[in-house]
Amino acid sequence: MFSAQTGMFRMVSEEEQAMRAKLEHLTVKDHGPVFGPCHKLPGHTIQKARDELNETDERRASALKELRSAVREVGAAAAGGDQLAQAVLEQFGDQADSLLLRFLRARKFDVARAHDLMKDVAVVFVKCCEMIRDRYGRVVLLFNIQHWDLEEITFDETLRAYCAILEKLLENEETQINGFVLIENFKGFTMQHASGIKPAELKKMESFPARFKAVHVTHQPWYFTTTYNVVKPFMKSKLLERVFVHGDELDGYFKDFDANLLPVDFDGKAPVTDYKAVASQIFGSEDTAL
């Protein structure tokens, strides 16, 4: 058998040939339950991991070691400088192998790309996203647009990171019932930001199993209207009725939100969120799915 990974031919055992043959004739009974941990991978799944993800016992061990080293070395080298590298180190440096393995499998054991994926997730916490719960029990997600660096994280990558966060938050039944509110601080929103937004990708969020109760926009520049008009057709009419554009006039904003609960970077009086603590809550569990 020719291996594209090594560029060489290798002998394929009878056991491996039999497992590949089985992959073509599987039924639902050959797989475990959707929920809960998988205590032992079926042989055919191990074969699929080898074929599709380049995963072997040796590659898994070496890639985990390489990824953990990259996280720690880059983070240590950036001490006092690169905030994002530090955030990746703080969030993932001491996590179990099982968590790091998710990033490696998501990127077919390409360590550099797995490390980049960690950065994509971390940047949402470090630069863009905070969260609180309001008096109605809704989780309020706070997005700081000016910290979104398009060269560092694309719009697609940002949405993927948000979905990972939402999935974890929806483990809470109170949140499932009370839903989410978005506050988006558009101070510092640029034309480059506007060009990076993909309205069609926003449409996919409608299929996400969450209740979005309101969206509040503050400090938007004059050209925000153009972007908003492009996005509108991709939003449900019900959600459009729940979008409140405040600009710099925040009287209505403070009728909905207690200034004592909002952090100072969202015109409130509370301190800026401890990103490390939030990230630990989101990613600290080994059961969290990416």
PDB file of C-alpha atoms in Angstrom:
ATOM      1  CA  MET A   1       0.000   0.000   0.000  1.00  0.00           C
ATOM      2  CA  PHE A   2       1.305   3.491  -0.913  1.00  0.00           C
ATOM      3  CA  SER A   3       1.375   6.019   1.947  1.00  0.00           C
ATOM      4  CA  ALA A   4       0.862   9.644   0.911  1.00  0.00           C
ATOM      5  CA  GLN A   5       2.206  10.719   4.303  1.00  0.00           C
ATOM      6  CA  THR A   6       5.624   9.069   3.893  1.00  0.00           C
ATOM      7  CA  GLY A   7       5.739   8.769   0.106  1.00  0.00           C
ATOM      8  CA  MET A   8       6.640   5.093   0.448  1.00  0.00           C
ATOM      9  CA  PHE A   9       4.992   1.708   0.005  1.00  0.00           C
ATOM     10  CA  ARG A  10       4.365  -0.378   3.105  1.00  0.00           C
ATOM     11  CA  MET A  11       3.013  -3.846   3.784  1.00  0.00           C
ATOM     12  CA  VAL A  12      -0.584  -3.975   5.004  1.00  0.00           C
ATOM     13  CA  SER A  13      -1.414  -6.720   7.482  1.00  0.00           C
ATOM     14  CA  GLU A  14      -4.337  -9.051   7.006  1.00  0.00           C
ATOM     15  CA  GLU A  15      -5.892  -7.594  10.154  1.00  0.00           C
ATOM     16  CA  GLU A  16      -5.742  -4.075   8.701  1.00  0.00           C
ATOM     17  CA  GLN A  17      -7.203  -5.249   5.390  1.00  0.00           C
ATOM     18  CA  ALA A  18     -10.053  -6.972   7.242  1.00  0.00           C
ATOM     19  CA  MET A  19     -10.752  -3.825   9.265  1.00  0.00           C
ATOM     20  CA  ARG A  20     -10.883  -1.693   6.111  1.00  0.00           C
ATOM     21  CA  ALA A  21     -13.306  -4.159   4.573  1.00  0.00           C
ATOM     22  CA  LYS A  22     -15.501  -3.897   7.661  1.00  0.00           C
ATOM     23  CA  LEU A  23     -15.616  -0.110   7.341  1.00  0.00           C
ATOM     24  CA  GLU A  24     -17.645  -0.558   4.160  1.00  0.00           C
ATOM     25  CA  HIS A  25     -20.305  -2.700   5.847  1.00  0.00           C
ATOM     26  CA  LEU A  26     -20.936  -1.033   9.215  1.00  0.00           C
ATOM     27  CA  THR A  27     -24.342  -0.633  10.877  1.00  0.00           C
ATOM     28  CA  VAL A  28     -25.441   1.635  13.732  1.00  0.00           C
ATOM     29  CA  LYS A  29     -24.921  -1.288  16.106  1.00  0.00           C
ATOM     30  CA  ASP A  30     -21.201  -1.151  15.427  1.00  0.00           C
ATOM     31  CA  HIS A  31     -20.923   2.223  17.196  1.00  0.00           C
ATOM     32  CA  GLY A  32     -21.274   3.409  20.783  1.00  0.00           C
ATOM     33  CA  PRO A  33     -23.829   5.884  22.187  1.00  0.00           C
ATOM     34  CA  VAL A  34     -23.822   9.531  21.123  1.00  0.00           C
ATOM     35  CA  PHE A  35     -23.543  10.874  24.673  1.00  0.00           C
ATOM     36  CA  GLY A  36     -21.124  10.044  27.429  1.00  0.00           C
ATOM     37  CA  PRO A  37     -17.479   9.015  27.344  1.00  0.00           C
ATOM     38  CA  CYS A  38     -16.148   6.348  25.009  1.00  0.00           C
ATOM     39  CA  HIS A  39     -14.277   3.910  27.232  1.00  0.00           C
ATOM     40  CA  LYS A  40     -12.807   1.921  24.362  1.00  0.00           C
ATOM     41  CA  LEU A  41     -12.647   2.807  20.682  1.00  0.00           C
ATOM     42  CA  PRO A  42     -13.907   0.075  18.311  1.00  0.00           C
ATOM     43  CA  GLY A  43     -11.251  -1.399  16.063  1.00  0.00           C
ATOM     44  CA  HIS A  44     -12.876   0.015  12.923  1.00  0.00           C
ATOM     45  CA  THR A  45     -12.830   3.515  14.417  1.00  0.00           C
ATOM     46  CA  ILE A  46      -9.148   3.151  15.254  1.00  0.00           C
ATOM     47  CA  GLN A  47      -8.583   2.169  11.616  1.00  0.00           C
ATOM     48  CA  LYS A  48     -10.518   5.240  10.419  1.00  0.00           C
ATOM     49  CA  ALA A  49      -8.395   7.452  12.668  1.00  0.00           C
ATOM     50  CA  ARG A  50      -5.290   5.933  11.110  1.00  0.00           C
ATOM     51  CA  ASP A  51      -6.556   6.371   7.548  1.00  0.00           C
ATOM     52  CA  GLU A  52      -8.199   9.806   7.833  1.00  0.00           C
ATOM     53  CA  LEU A  53      -6.334  11.530  10.659  1.00  0.00           C
ATOM     54  CA  ASN A  54      -2.860   9.971  10.394  1.00  0.00           C
ATOM     55  CA  GLU A  55      -3.339   8.817  14.000  1.00  0.00           C
ATOM     56  CA  THR A  56      -1.241   5.956  15.316  1.00  0.00           C
ATOM     57  CA  ASP A  57      -0.103   5.237  18.864  1.00  0.00           C
ATOM     58  CA  GLU A  58       3.334   6.599  18.037  1.00  0.00           C
ATOM     59  CA  ARG A  59       2.047   9.694  16.215  1.00  0.00           C
ATOM     60  CA  ARG A  60      -0.467  10.446  18.981  1.00  0.00           C
ATOM     61  CA  ALA A  61       2.228  10.317  21.677  1.00  0.00           C
ATOM     62  CA  SER A  62       4.709  12.432  19.698  1.00  0.00           C
ATOM     63  CA  ALA A  63       2.099  14.987  18.568  1.00  0.00           C
ATOM     64  CA  LEU A  64       0.795  15.463  22.119  1.00  0.00           C
ATOM     65  CA  LYS A  65       4.348  16.049  23.300  1.00  0.00           C
ATOM     66  CA  GLU A  66       5.049  18.480  20.445  1.00  0.00           C
ATOM     67  CA  LEU A  67       1.812  20.419  20.968  1.00  0.00           C
ATOM     68  CA  ARG A  68       2.289  20.736  24.721  1.00  0.00           C
ATOM     69  CA  SER A  69       5.880  21.864  24.168  1.00  0.00           C
ATOM     70  CA  ALA A  70       4.760  24.434  21.591  1.00  0.00           C
ATOM     71  CA  VAL A  71       2.132  25.830  23.953  1.00  0.00           C
ATOM     72  CA  ARG A  72       4.607  26.120  26.826  1.00  0.00           C
ATOM     73  CA  GLU A  73       7.638  27.302  24.865  1.00  0.00           C
ATOM     74  CA  VAL A  74       5.802  29.954  22.848  1.00  0.00           C
ATOM     75  CA  GLY A  75       3.950  31.110  25.966  1.00  0.00           C
ATOM     76  CA  ALA A  76       7.129  31.303  28.045  1.00  0.00           C
ATOM     77  CA  ALA A  77       9.006  33.137  25.297  1.00  0.00           C
ATOM     78  CA  ALA A  78       6.175  35.669  25.091  1.00  0.00           C
ATOM     79  CA  ALA A  79       6.152  36.425  28.834  1.00  0.00           C
ATOM     80  CA  GLY A  80       5.194  40.042  29.279  1.00  0.00           C
ATOM     81  CA  GLY A  81       4.681  40.511  25.543  1.00  0.00           C
ATOM     82  CA  ASP A  82       2.346  38.462  23.364  1.00  0.00           C
ATOM     83  CA  GLN A  83      -0.935  38.406  25.293  1.00  0.00           C
ATOM     84  CA  LEU A  84      -2.460  35.749  23.038  1.00  0.00           C
ATOM     85  CA  ALA A  85       0.439  33.314  23.465  1.00  0.00           C
ATOM     86  CA  GLN A  86       0.189  33.826  27.205  1.00  0.00           C
ATOM     87  CA  ALA A  87      -3.557  33.139  27.095  1.00  0.00           C
ATOM     88  CA  VAL A  88      -3.018  29.869  25.214  1.00  0.00           C
ATOM     89  CA  LEU A  89      -0.451  28.839  27.826  1.00  0.00           C
ATOM     90  CA  GLU A  90      -2.761  29.725  30.713  1.00  0.00           C
ATOM     91  CA  GLN A  91      -5.797  27.999  29.213  1.00  0.00           C
ATOM     92  CA  PHE A  92      -4.203  24.861  27.811  1.00  0.00           C
ATOM     93  CA  GLY A  93      -0.692  24.471  29.270  1.00  0.00           C
ATOM     94  CA  ASP A  94      -1.742  22.223  32.154  1.00  0.00           C
ATOM     95  CA  GLN A  95      -4.774  20.569  30.582  1.00  0.00           C
ATOM     96  CA  ALA A  96      -5.051  16.797  30.241  1.00  0.00           C
ATOM     97  CA  ASP A  97      -3.916  15.037  27.068  1.00  0.00           C
ATOM     98  CA  SER A  98      -7.564  14.243  26.296  1.00  0.00           C
ATOM     99  CA  LEU A  99      -8.295  17.945  25.735  1.00  0.00           C
ATOM    100  CA  LEU A 100      -5.231  18.555  23.590  1.00  0.00           C
ATOM    101  CA  LEU A 101      -6.131  15.466  21.574  1.00  0.00           C
ATOM    102  CA  ARG A 102      -9.349  17.143  20.411  1.00  0.00           C
ATOM    103  CA  PHE A 103      -7.379  19.945  18.793  1.00  0.00           C
ATOM    104  CA  LEU A 104      -5.006  17.473  17.130  1.00  0.00           C
ATOM    105  CA  ARG A 105      -7.822  15.351  15.719  1.00  0.00           C
ATOM    106  CA  ALA A 106      -9.627  18.452  14.476  1.00  0.00           C
ATOM    107  CA  ARG A 107      -6.516  19.284  12.437  1.00  0.00           C
ATOM    108  CA  LYS A 108      -5.454  15.739  11.426  1.00  0.00           C
ATOM    109  CA  PHE A 109      -2.463  15.731  13.772  1.00  0.00           C
ATOM    110  CA  ASP A 110      -0.870  18.755  12.158  1.00  0.00           C
ATOM    111  CA  VAL A 111       0.656  20.235  15.323  1.00  0.00           C
ATOM    112  CA  ALA A 112       1.108  23.742  13.919  1.00  0.00           C
ATOM    113  CA  ARG A 113      -2.523  23.927  12.779  1.00  0.00           C
ATOM    114  CA  ALA A 114      -3.746  22.486  16.101  1.00  0.00           C
ATOM    115  CA  HIS A 115      -1.776  25.199  17.899  1.00  0.00           C
ATOM    116  CA  ASP A 116      -3.339  27.823  15.624  1.00  0.00           C
ATOM    117  CA  LEU A 117      -6.798  26.475  16.492  1.00  0.00           C
ATOM    118  CA  MET A 118      -6.004  26.944  20.174  1.00  0.00           C
ATOM    119  CA  LYS A 119      -5.113  30.561  19.403  1.00  0.00           C
ATOM    120  CA  ASP A 120      -8.427  31.020  17.566  1.00  0.00           C
ATOM    121  CA  VAL A 121     -10.345  29.886  20.625  1.00  0.00           C
ATOM    122  CA  ALA A 122      -8.170  31.829  23.071  1.00  0.00           C
ATOM    123  CA  VAL A 123      -8.401  35.097  21.161  1.00  0.00           C
ATOM    124  CA  VAL A 124     -12.160  35.208  21.681  1.00  0.00           C
ATOM    125  CA  PHE A 125     -11.612  35.279  25.439  1.00  0.00           C
ATOM    126  CA  VAL A 126      -8.586  37.527  25.478  1.00  0.00           C
ATOM    127  CA  LYS A 127      -9.798  40.177  23.108  1.00  0.00           C
ATOM    128  CA  CYS A 128     -13.441  39.895  22.212  1.00  0.00           C
ATOM    129  CA  CYS A 129     -15.736  38.100  24.613  1.00  0.00           C
ATOM    130  CA  GLU A 130     -16.900  38.512  28.204  1.00  0.00           C
ATOM    131  CA  MET A 131     -20.028  37.158  29.859  1.00  0.00           C
ATOM    132  CA  ILE A 132     -22.359  37.837  32.800  1.00  0.00           C
ATOM    133  CA  ARG A 133     -25.889  36.805  33.812  1.00  0.00           C
ATOM    134  CA  ASP A 134     -28.604  39.477  34.047  1.00  0.00           C
ATOM    135  CA  ARG A 135     -31.656  39.812  36.325  1.00  0.00           C
ATOM    136  CA  TYR A 136     -33.763  37.765  33.901  1.00  0.00           C
ATOM    137  CA  GLY A 137     -31.349  34.850  34.093  1.00  0.00           C
ATOM    138  CA  ARG A 138     -30.101  35.395  30.554  1.00  0.00           C
ATOM    139  CA  VAL A 139     -26.403  34.944  29.790  1.00  0.00           C
ATOM    140  CA  VAL A 140     -25.112  38.250  28.438  1.00  0.00           C
ATOM    141  CA  LEU A 141     -22.287  37.814  25.937  1.00  0.00           C
ATOM    142  CA  LEU A 142     -20.170  40.934  25.571  1.00  0.00           C
ATOM    143  CA  PHE A 143     -18.279  41.334  22.285  1.00  0.00           C
ATOM    144  CA  ASN A 144     -15.620  44.008  21.902  1.00  0.00           C
ATOM    145  CA  ILE A 145     -15.277  44.528  18.151  1.00  0.00           C
ATOM    146  CA  GLN A 146     -12.218  46.780  18.249  1.00  0.00           C
ATOM    147  CA  HIS A 147     -10.097  43.884  19.512  1.00  0.00           C
ATOM    148  CA  TRP A 148     -10.955  41.687  16.537  1.00  0.00           C
ATOM    149  CA  ASP A 149      -7.794  41.411  14.410  1.00  0.00           C
ATOM    150  CA  LEU A 150      -8.735  40.018  10.989  1.00  0.00           C
ATOM    151  CA  GLU A 151      -5.144  39.032  10.278  1.00  0.00           C
ATOM    152  CA  GLU A 152      -5.084  36.972  13.451  1.00  0.00           C
ATOM    153  CA  ILE A 153      -8.506  35.322  13.301  1.00  0.00           C
ATOM    154  CA  THR A 154     -10.956  35.207  10.398  1.00  0.00           C
ATOM    155  CA  PHE A 155     -14.708  35.669  10.635  1.00  0.00           C
ATOM    156  CA  ASP A 156     -15.225  31.914  10.118  1.00  0.00           C
ATOM    157  CA  GLU A 157     -12.797  31.081  12.900  1.00  0.00           C
ATOM    158  CA  THR A 158     -14.488  33.580  15.200  1.00  0.00           C
ATOM    159  CA  LEU A 159     -17.883  31.954  14.636  1.00  0.00           C
ATOM    160  CA  ARG A 160     -16.432  28.504  15.322  1.00  0.00           C
ATOM    161  CA  ALA A 161     -14.974  29.725  18.602  1.00  0.00           C
ATOM    162  CA  TYR A 162     -18.306  31.305  19.593  1.00  0.00           C
ATOM    163  CA  CYS A 163     -20.086  28.020  18.848  1.00  0.00           C
ATOM    164  CA  ALA A 164     -17.671  26.149  21.115  1.00  0.00           C
ATOM    165  CA  ILE A 165     -18.432  28.631  23.890  1.00  0.00           C
ATOM    166  CA  LEU A 166     -22.203  28.454  23.359  1.00  0.00           C
ATOM    167  CA  GLU A 167     -22.191  24.663  23.394  1.00  0.00           C
ATOM    168  CA  LYS A 168     -20.516  24.645  26.800  1.00  0.00           C
ATOM    169  CA  LEU A 169     -22.827  27.332  28.206  1.00  0.00           C
ATOM    170  CA  LEU A 170     -25.889  25.407  27.012  1.00  0.00           C
ATOM    171  CA  GLU A 171     -25.020  22.538  29.342  1.00  0.00           C
ATOM    172  CA  ASN A 172     -26.765  24.704  31.944  1.00  0.00           C
ATOM    173  CA  GLU A 173     -30.535  24.112  31.821  1.00  0.00           C
ATOM    174  CA  GLU A 174     -31.297  27.565  33.206  1.00  0.00           C
ATOM    175  CA  THR A 175     -29.452  29.045  30.243  1.00  0.00           C
ATOM    176  CA  GLN A 176     -31.346  26.786  27.843  1.00  0.00           C
ATOM    177  CA  ILE A 177     -34.588  28.275  29.176  1.00  0.00           C
ATOM    178  CA  ASN A 178     -33.600  31.916  29.730  1.00  0.00           C
ATOM    179  CA  GLY A 179     -31.434  32.273  26.636  1.00  0.00           C
ATOM    180  CA  PHE A 180     -28.718  34.720  25.584  1.00  0.00           C
ATOM    181  CA  VAL A 181     -28.375  38.452  25.061  1.00  0.00           C
ATOM    182  CA  LEU A 182     -25.576  39.927  22.946  1.00  0.00           C
ATOM    183  CA  ILE A 183     -23.991  43.298  23.614  1.00  0.00           C
ATOM    184  CA  GLU A 184     -21.659  44.379  20.835  1.00  0.00           C
ATOM    185  CA  ASN A 185     -19.416  47.362  21.433  1.00  0.00           C
ATOM    186  CA  PHE A 186     -18.650  48.697  17.938  1.00  0.00           C
ATOM    187  CA  LYS A 187     -16.219  51.356  19.096  1.00  0.00           C
ATOM    188  CA  GLY A 188     -13.204  51.003  16.827  1.00  0.00           C
ATOM    189  CA  PHE A 189     -15.171  49.191  14.101  1.00  0.00           C
ATOM    190  CA  THR A 190     -13.324  49.754  10.808  1.00  0.00           C
ATOM    191  CA  MET A 191     -14.055  49.317   7.117  1.00  0.00           C
ATOM    192  CA  GLN A 192     -11.677  46.342   7.218  1.00  0.00           C
ATOM    193  CA  HIS A 193     -13.907  44.748   9.855  1.00  0.00           C
ATOM    194  CA  ALA A 194     -16.936  45.406   7.669  1.00  0.00           C
ATOM    195  CA  SER A 195     -15.301  43.720   4.672  1.00  0.00           C
ATOM    196  CA  GLY A 196     -14.456  40.651   6.744  1.00  0.00           C
ATOM    197  CA  ILE A 197     -18.032  39.890   7.813  1.00  0.00           C
ATOM    198  CA  LYS A 198     -19.737  37.127   5.823  1.00  0.00           C
ATOM    199  CA  PRO A 199     -23.528  37.514   6.122  1.00  0.00           C
ATOM    200  CA  ALA A 200     -24.203  34.045   4.698  1.00  0.00           C
ATOM    201  CA  GLU A 201     -22.197  32.497   7.548  1.00  0.00           C
ATOM    202  CA  LEU A 202     -24.433  34.277  10.068  1.00  0.00           C
ATOM    203  CA  LYS A 203     -27.398  32.445   8.545  1.00  0.00           C
ATOM    204  CA  LYS A 204     -25.958  29.180   9.866  1.00  0.00           C
ATOM    205  CA  MET A 205     -26.345  30.449  13.426  1.00  0.00           C
ATOM    206  CA  GLU A 206     -30.117  30.171  13.057  1.00  0.00           C
ATOM    207  CA  SER A 207     -29.798  26.409  13.303  1.00  0.00           C
ATOM    208  CA  PHE A 208     -27.943  26.664  16.613  1.00  0.00           C
ATOM    209  CA  PRO A 209     -30.130  25.336  19.472  1.00  0.00           C
ATOM    210  CA  ALA A 210     -30.085  28.486  21.576  1.00  0.00           C
ATOM    211  CA  ARG A 211     -32.560  31.241  22.429  1.00  0.00           C
ATOM    212  CA  PHE A 212     -31.192  34.631  21.396  1.00  0.00           C
ATOM    213  CA  LYS A 213     -33.388  37.146  23.208  1.00  0.00           C
ATOM    214  CA  ALA A 214     -31.823  40.467  22.165  1.00  0.00           C
ATOM    215  CA  VAL A 215     -28.856  42.143  20.503  1.00  0.00           C
ATOM    216  CA  HIS A 216     -27.654  45.550  21.722  1.00  0.00           C
ATOM    217  CA  VAL A 217     -25.212  47.584  19.614  1.00  0.00           C
ATOM    218  CA  THR A 218     -23.291  50.508  21.126  1.00  0.00           C
ATOM    219  CA  HIS A 219     -20.845  53.136  19.859  1.00  0.00           C
ATOM    220  CA  GLN A 220     -21.207  52.180  16.203  1.00  0.00           C
ATOM    221  CA  PRO A 221     -19.670  54.506  13.543  1.00  0.00           C
ATOM    222  CA  TRP A 222     -21.785  56.079  10.806  1.00  0.00           C
ATOM    223  CA  TYR A 223     -20.884  53.402   8.232  1.00  0.00           C
ATOM    224  CA  PHE A 224     -22.200  50.648  10.495  1.00  0.00           C
ATOM    225  CA  THR A 225     -25.601  51.208   8.884  1.00  0.00           C
ATOM    226  CA  THR A 226     -24.283  49.965   5.534  1.00  0.00           C
ATOM    227  CA  THR A 227     -22.980  46.749   7.079  1.00  0.00           C
ATOM    228  CA  TYR A 228     -26.166  46.255   9.063  1.00  0.00           C
ATOM    229  CA  ASN A 229     -28.311  46.617   5.946  1.00  0.00           C
ATOM    230  CA  VAL A 230     -26.251  43.902   4.236  1.00  0.00           C
ATOM    231  CA  VAL A 231     -26.657  41.562   7.214  1.00  0.00           C
ATOM    232  CA  LYS A 232     -30.385  42.177   7.763  1.00  0.00           C
ATOM    233  CA  PRO A 233     -31.688  39.845   5.016  1.00  0.00           C
ATOM    234  CA  PHE A 234     -29.851  36.961   6.688  1.00  0.00           C
ATOM    235  CA  MET A 235     -31.543  37.508  10.058  1.00  0.00           C
ATOM    236  CA  LYS A 236     -34.942  36.207  11.152  1.00  0.00           C
ATOM    237  CA  SER A 237     -37.628  38.890  11.437  1.00  0.00           C
ATOM    238  CA  LYS A 238     -38.178  37.925  15.065  1.00  0.00           C
ATOM    239  CA  LEU A 239     -34.534  38.615  15.915  1.00  0.00           C
ATOM    240  CA  LEU A 240     -34.539  41.843  13.908  1.00  0.00           C
ATOM    241  CA  GLU A 241     -37.270  43.102  16.214  1.00  0.00           C
ATOM    242  CA  ARG A 242     -34.910  42.443  19.111  1.00  0.00           C
ATOM    243  CA  VAL A 243     -31.941  44.407  17.749  1.00  0.00           C
ATOM    244  CA  PHE A 244     -31.385  47.707  19.554  1.00  0.00           C
ATOM    245  CA  VAL A 245     -28.882  50.170  18.081  1.00  0.00           C
ATOM    246  CA  HIS A 246     -27.915  52.701  20.752  1.00  0.00           C
ATOM    247  CA  GLY A 247     -24.910  54.560  19.368  1.00  0.00           C
ATOM    248  CA  ASP A 248     -23.544  56.823  22.094  1.00  0.00           C
ATOM    249  CA  GLU A 249     -26.989  57.505  23.629  1.00  0.00           C
ATOM    250  CA  LEU A 250     -27.114  54.882  26.359  1.00  0.00           C
ATOM    251  CA  ASP A 251     -30.213  55.787  28.395  1.00  0.00           C
ATOM    252  CA  GLY A 252     -32.209  52.914  26.885  1.00  0.00           C
ATOM    253  CA  TYR A 253     -29.209  50.612  27.265  1.00  0.00           C
ATOM    254  CA  PHE A 254     -29.039  51.213  31.010  1.00  0.00           C
ATOM    255  CA  LYS A 255     -32.760  50.567  31.375  1.00  0.00           C
ATOM    256  CA  ASP A 256     -32.051  46.981  30.379  1.00  0.00           C
ATOM    257  CA  PHE A 257     -28.700  46.485  32.091  1.00  0.00           C
ATOM    258  CA  ASP A 258     -27.431  47.339  35.547  1.00  0.00           C
ATOM    259  CA  ALA A 259     -24.282  49.463  35.231  1.00  0.00           C
ATOM    260  CA  ASN A 260     -22.957  47.822  38.404  1.00  0.00           C
ATOM    261  CA  LEU A 261     -22.897  44.450  36.604  1.00  0.00           C
ATOM    262  CA  LEU A 262     -21.428  45.646  33.306  1.00  0.00           C
ATOM    263  CA  PRO A 263     -17.614  45.837  33.056  1.00  0.00           C
ATOM    264  CA  VAL A 264     -16.030  49.221  32.448  1.00  0.00           C
ATOM    265  CA  ASP A 265     -15.195  48.381  28.829  1.00  0.00           C
ATOM    266  CA  PHE A 266     -18.959  48.149  28.241  1.00  0.00           C
ATOM    267  CA  ASP A 267     -19.792  51.454  29.941  1.00  0.00           C
ATOM    268  CA  GLY A 268     -20.418  49.855  33.311  1.00  0.00           C
ATOM    269  CA  LYS A 269     -18.813  50.050  36.732  1.00  0.00           C
ATOM    270  CA  ALA A 270     -17.637  46.459  37.237  1.00  0.00           C
ATOM    271  CA  PRO A 271     -14.018  45.401  36.596  1.00  0.00           C
ATOM    272  CA  VAL A 272     -13.006  43.817  33.318  1.00  0.00           C
ATOM    273  CA  THR A 273     -13.682  40.076  33.254  1.00  0.00           C
ATOM    274  CA  ASP A 274     -11.011  37.649  34.475  1.00  0.00           C
ATOM    275  CA  TYR A 275     -10.510  35.856  31.153  1.00  0.00           C
ATOM    276  CA  LYS A 276      -8.369  33.121  32.678  1.00  0.00           C
ATOM    277  CA  ALA A 277     -11.106  32.181  35.147  1.00  0.00           C
ATOM    278  CA  VAL A 278     -13.767  32.134  32.418  1.00  0.00           C
ATOM    279  CA  ALA A 279     -11.623  30.051  30.089  1.00  0.00           C
ATOM    280  CA  SER A 280     -10.928  27.602  32.915  1.00  0.00           C
ATOM    281  CA  GLN A 281     -14.661  27.159  33.415  1.00  0.00           C
ATOM    282  CA  ILE A 282     -15.270  26.643  29.696  1.00  0.00           C
ATOM    283  CA  PHE A 283     -12.339  24.345  28.911  1.00  0.00           C
ATOM    284  CA  GLY A 284     -11.463  22.948  32.307  1.00  0.00           C
ATOM    285  CA  SER A 285     -13.718  19.931  31.903  1.00  0.00           C
ATOM    286  CA  GLU A 286     -12.388  16.982  29.958  1.00  0.00           C
ATOM    287  CA  ASP A 287     -15.933  16.339  28.767  1.00  0.00           C
ATOM    288  CA  THR A 288     -16.132  19.603  26.809  1.00  0.00           C
ATOM    289  CA  ALA A 289     -16.525  18.954  23.082  1.00  0.00           C
ATOM    290  CA  LEU A 290     -14.932  21.240  20.520  1.00  0.00           C
TER     291      LEU A 290
END
